[in-house]
DNA sequence: CAGCTAATGTACGAACTAGTACGTTAGCTA
DNA sequence: TAGCTAACGTACTAGTTCGTACATTAGCTG
C-alpha cells in the first residue's frame, strides 16, 4: 500500500504491435525448428516471449497460421539474399562456382531454415499451399542461373544441356543434405559434414562437382 | 443370451507374437512416416492393427522405443539391399554409375524411409544414438565404393581425390533431396522431381554428374 | 481530458494422448 | 487334462495442450 511515487517506467510494458509480432515470429521460428510442427508448443513459444499466448492468437490466429507465417518470413530472408546476388560480371565458370559457394554459405548460416523446410516437407507442403505469399514464388536465383547458363552455352564453355531449375536442384541438394542430415550421417558414419575444419573442403568439392558436370566433354550422340 | 453352439472359429484370433510385432512395426512405420514423431498417434497405430495399444507397450515399451525399432528395421532393409550390390565386375566408371543408379532407385522406392530419416534428423538422431543396433554401423556400400575408387584411381581413370564417405554423401544428396523435398520444391518451382516421366532424365543426370566429377581433367596444382 | 479502440493479460476448459491397472485366454507341457 | 505362462483385451487416468471467455489498459484523437 505504500503508494510511493511510481513514475512512468512501471514495468516497462510498452505497446508495440510490430515489435510484438516480430518477437513472436522469431521465437516461433526457433521453437518450430527445434521440435517440428507437432513437437513445438504454443505455450513454450509464448513463455519465451515478452508477451503471452493470447497475443499469438490475436495476431496470427492459431498454430497453423503461425507456422505459415514463420515459413513466409524464412523464405523472405532467402529471397532477399538471392536478390543481392552479384555474379554476372564474372565469366560463366566463375559465376556458377560463386553461386554454388553462396548457396553453400547460406545453407550453413541458416540451419533453422533447413529444418523448417524439412518439417514442411513432412507435412506435404500444406502450409506453402495455404499461403498466398508463397504460392509459386519462384526464386531470384533462378533468373541468374538461367542467364549464366545461356552465356556459358553460347560461349561453348558449358557442354551440358541443363535446365536452370535442375541445376538449382543439383546445387541445393548437396548444401541441403549436408546440413539437414548432419545428425544421422554423423551418427552412422562418424563424420560431421558441418565440421568447420572441413568447410573449405566441401565448399570446393561442390564447386568442382558442378563445374565438372557443366564442362565435361560429352560423347557425341 | 442365445447360447447356441459356437465352435472353434470364434473370431479367428490366433496368438502369434512374431506376427503381431511385425504388424505393429509395419503400421508404425507408415504412421511415423506420415505424421512425424510427435504427430504420430499411438492410438492410431493400434487402431490400424489387428491388435491393441496394450501390445505396443507389451512388446516395445513405449512410443520412443517403438520409433527406434522402426528405424532399426528401416536401416536393416537398406543394409540388406546394399549387401546385394554386385557391381565390382564392371569397370570403375560403369561400376560407379551403376551404384548411383541403384542408390537412386532405392531412394525412389522407399519414400517412407527417407521421411523417417528426415524425422530422425529433426530430433538430432537421438534414437540412433539410443540404439545398440544402429551405433556406428557403417554401410556395406562404403566398402564397395572404396574398392571401386581405388581401382579407378590406379587405372588413371579417376582424377578426383575423393574419399568413399564423401562420394557416398555426394550421391545420396541428390537422391535424398529429390524425394525428401519433393513437396516444397514442387510447390515453389512447379516441378515434380519424382515425376515418372522425368525419372530417366534425373537418373542419367546423377550418373553424368558423378562421373564428370571423378574423371574431370584437373588443373595441375 | 474524455473517450475509444488496439493491444494486452489472466484464468480456465474441453479434448486429446501416452501410458497403465487389472482381467482374460490360448495353447503348450508335465 | 490340470495348470501355467505368454499373449492379449478393456477401461481408465493423469497430465498435456490448443484455444478462448473475460477483464484491463495504453495511448491516440477529437
PDB file of N, CA, C and O in Angstrom, chain A residues 142-167:
ATOM      1  N   UNK A 142      17.043 -18.193 -59.705  1.00  0.00           N
ATOM      2  CA  UNK A 142      16.743 -18.942 -60.923  1.00  0.00           C
ATOM      3  C   UNK A 142      17.013 -18.119 -62.179  1.00  0.00           C
ATOM      4  O   UNK A 142      17.570 -18.628 -63.160  1.00  0.00           O
ATOM      5  N   UNK A 143      16.635 -16.866 -62.130  1.00  0.00           N
ATOM      6  CA  UNK A 143      16.857 -15.995 -63.292  1.00  0.00           C
ATOM      7  C   UNK A 143      18.354 -15.807 -63.553  1.00  0.00           C
ATOM      8  O   UNK A 143      18.808 -15.801 -64.691  1.00  0.00           O
ATOM      9  N   UNK A 144      19.070 -15.670 -62.455  1.00  0.00           N
ATOM     10  CA  UNK A 144      20.522 -15.517 -62.570  1.00  0.00           C
ATOM     11  C   UNK A 144      21.134 -16.755 -63.219  1.00  0.00           C
ATOM     12  O   UNK A 144      21.934 -16.664 -64.151  1.00  0.00           O
ATOM     13  N   UNK A 145      20.742 -17.904 -62.697  1.00  0.00           N
ATOM     14  CA  UNK A 145      21.256 -19.153 -63.247  1.00  0.00           C
ATOM     15  C   UNK A 145      20.933 -19.258 -64.733  1.00  0.00           C
ATOM     16  O   UNK A 145      21.782 -19.621 -65.545  1.00  0.00           O
ATOM     17  N   UNK A 146      19.734 -18.919 -65.072  1.00  0.00           N
ATOM     18  CA  UNK A 146      19.297 -19.001 -66.462  1.00  0.00           C
ATOM     19  C   UNK A 146      20.230 -18.197 -67.372  1.00  0.00           C
ATOM     20  O   UNK A 146      20.671 -18.668 -68.412  1.00  0.00           O
ATOM     21  N   UNK A 147      20.513 -16.980 -66.943  1.00  0.00           N
ATOM     22  CA  UNK A 147      21.358 -16.112 -67.775  1.00  0.00           C
ATOM     23  C   UNK A 147      22.794 -16.627 -67.863  1.00  0.00           C
ATOM     24  O   UNK A 147      23.414 -16.610 -68.928  1.00  0.00           O
ATOM     25  N   UNK A 148      23.310 -17.092 -66.729  1.00  0.00           N
ATOM     26  CA  UNK A 148      24.684 -17.622 -66.763  1.00  0.00           C
ATOM     27  C   UNK A 148      24.761 -18.847 -67.662  1.00  0.00           C
ATOM     28  O   UNK A 148      25.706 -19.006 -68.451  1.00  0.00           O
ATOM     29  N   UNK A 149      23.768 -19.707 -67.552  1.00  0.00           N
ATOM     30  CA  UNK A 149      23.751 -20.914 -68.371  1.00  0.00           C
ATOM     31  C   UNK A 149      23.733 -20.569 -69.861  1.00  0.00           C
ATOM     32  O   UNK A 149      24.472 -21.158 -70.656  1.00  0.00           O
ATOM     33  N   UNK A 150      22.907 -19.612 -70.194  1.00  0.00           N
ATOM     34  CA  UNK A 150      22.824 -19.202 -71.596  1.00  0.00           C
ATOM     35  C   UNK A 150      24.184 -18.696 -72.085  1.00  0.00           C
ATOM     36  O   UNK A 150      24.676 -19.107 -73.144  1.00  0.00           O
ATOM     37  N   UNK A 151      24.787 -17.835 -71.295  1.00  0.00           N
ATOM     38  CA  UNK A 151      26.091 -17.291 -71.661  1.00  0.00           C
ATOM     39  C   UNK A 151      27.124 -18.405 -71.787  1.00  0.00           C
ATOM     40  O   UNK A 151      27.924 -18.428 -72.726  1.00  0.00           O
ATOM     41  N   UNK A 152      27.094 -19.315 -70.836  1.00  0.00           N
ATOM     42  CA  UNK A 152      28.058 -20.410 -70.842  1.00  0.00           C
ATOM     43  C   UNK A 152      27.905 -21.322 -72.040  1.00  0.00           C
ATOM     44  O   UNK A 152      28.891 -21.776 -72.625  1.00  0.00           O
ATOM     45  N   UNK A 153      26.673 -21.586 -72.410  1.00  0.00           N
ATOM     46  CA  UNK A 153      26.440 -22.454 -73.556  1.00  0.00           C
ATOM     47  C   UNK A 153      26.840 -21.756 -74.855  1.00  0.00           C
ATOM     48  O   UNK A 153      27.464 -22.367 -75.734  1.00  0.00           O
ATOM     49  N   UNK A 154      26.488 -20.480 -74.952  1.00  0.00           N
ATOM     50  CA  UNK A 154      26.810 -19.745 -76.180  1.00  0.00           C
ATOM     51  C   UNK A 154      28.316 -19.653 -76.411  1.00  0.00           C
ATOM     52  O   UNK A 154      28.797 -19.752 -77.533  1.00  0.00           O
ATOM     53  N   UNK A 155      29.022 -19.453 -75.318  1.00  0.00           N
ATOM     54  CA  UNK A 155      30.473 -19.330 -75.462  1.00  0.00           C
ATOM     55  C   UNK A 155      31.133 -20.695 -75.660  1.00  0.00           C
ATOM     56  O   UNK A 155      32.338 -20.775 -75.870  1.00  0.00           O
ATOM     57  N   UNK A 156      30.346 -21.753 -75.524  1.00  0.00           N
ATOM     58  CA  UNK A 156      30.908 -23.080 -75.717  1.00  0.00           C
ATOM     59  C   UNK A 156      31.599 -23.642 -74.485  1.00  0.00           C
ATOM     60  O   UNK A 156      32.102 -24.763 -74.498  1.00  0.00           O
ATOM     61  N   UNK A 157      31.625 -22.873 -73.414  1.00  0.00           N
ATOM     62  CA  UNK A 157      32.266 -23.345 -72.188  1.00  0.00           C
ATOM     63  C   UNK A 157      31.475 -24.476 -71.549  1.00  0.00           C
ATOM     64  O   UNK A 157      32.037 -25.442 -71.040  1.00  0.00           O
ATOM     65  N   UNK A 158      30.149 -24.315 -71.583  1.00  0.00           N
ATOM     66  CA  UNK A 158      29.290 -25.340 -70.975  1.00  0.00           C
ATOM     67  C   UNK A 158      28.807 -26.305 -72.057  1.00  0.00           C
ATOM     68  O   UNK A 158      28.212 -25.900 -73.045  1.00  0.00           O
ATOM     69  N   UNK A 159      29.076 -27.554 -71.808  1.00  0.00           N
ATOM     70  CA  UNK A 159      28.654 -28.570 -72.771  1.00  0.00           C
ATOM     71  C   UNK A 159      27.358 -29.245 -72.349  1.00  0.00           C
ATOM     72  O   UNK A 159      26.660 -29.831 -73.162  1.00  0.00           O
ATOM     73  N   UNK A 160      27.078 -29.203 -71.079  1.00  0.00           N
ATOM     74  CA  UNK A 160      25.892 -29.890 -70.555  1.00  0.00           C
ATOM     75  C   UNK A 160      24.622 -29.179 -71.000  1.00  0.00           C
ATOM     76  O   UNK A 160      24.579 -27.955 -71.082  1.00  0.00           O
ATOM     77  N   UNK A 161      23.608 -29.969 -71.246  1.00  0.00           N
ATOM     78  CA  UNK A 161      22.325 -29.413 -71.653  1.00  0.00           C
ATOM     79  C   UNK A 161      21.389 -29.407 -70.449  1.00  0.00           C
ATOM     80  O   UNK A 161      20.470 -30.204 -70.345  1.00  0.00           O
ATOM     81  N   UNK A 162      21.674 -28.508 -69.526  1.00  0.00           N
ATOM     82  CA  UNK A 162      20.858 -28.459 -68.311  1.00  0.00           C
ATOM     83  C   UNK A 162      19.921 -27.291 -68.313  1.00  0.00           C
ATOM     84  O   UNK A 162      20.180 -26.247 -68.890  1.00  0.00           O
ATOM     85  N   UNK A 163      18.923 -27.488 -67.528  1.00  0.00           N
ATOM     86  CA  UNK A 163      17.873 -26.569 -67.213  1.00  0.00           C
ATOM     87  C   UNK A 163      18.272 -25.791 -65.953  1.00  0.00           C
ATOM     88  O   UNK A 163      18.958 -26.328 -65.103  1.00  0.00           O
ATOM     89  N   UNK A 164      17.833 -24.560 -65.824  1.00  0.00           N
ATOM     90  CA  UNK A 164      18.175 -23.770 -64.640  1.00  0.00           C
ATOM     91  C   UNK A 164      17.604 -24.397 -63.366  1.00  0.00           C
ATOM     92  O   UNK A 164      18.278 -24.455 -62.331  1.00  0.00           O
ATOM     93  N   UNK A 165      16.367 -24.862 -63.446  1.00  0.00           N
ATOM     94  CA  UNK A 165      15.740 -25.455 -62.261  1.00  0.00           C
ATOM     95  C   UNK A 165      16.499 -26.706 -61.820  1.00  0.00           C
ATOM     96  O   UNK A 165      16.747 -26.914 -60.630  1.00  0.00           O
ATOM     97  N   UNK A 166      16.909 -27.518 -62.784  1.00  0.00           N
ATOM     98  CA  UNK A 166      17.652 -28.729 -62.444  1.00  0.00           C
ATOM     99  C   UNK A 166      19.011 -28.396 -61.837  1.00  0.00           C
ATOM    100  O   UNK A 166      19.462 -29.045 -60.896  1.00  0.00           O
ATOM    101  N   UNK A 167      19.652 -27.404 -62.387  1.00  0.00           N
ATOM    102  CA  UNK A 167      20.951 -27.030 -61.835  1.00  0.00           C
ATOM    103  C   UNK A 167      20.791 -26.510 -60.411  1.00  0.00           C
ATOM    104  O   UNK A 167      21.603 -26.809 -59.526  1.00  0.00           O
TER     105      UNK A 167
END
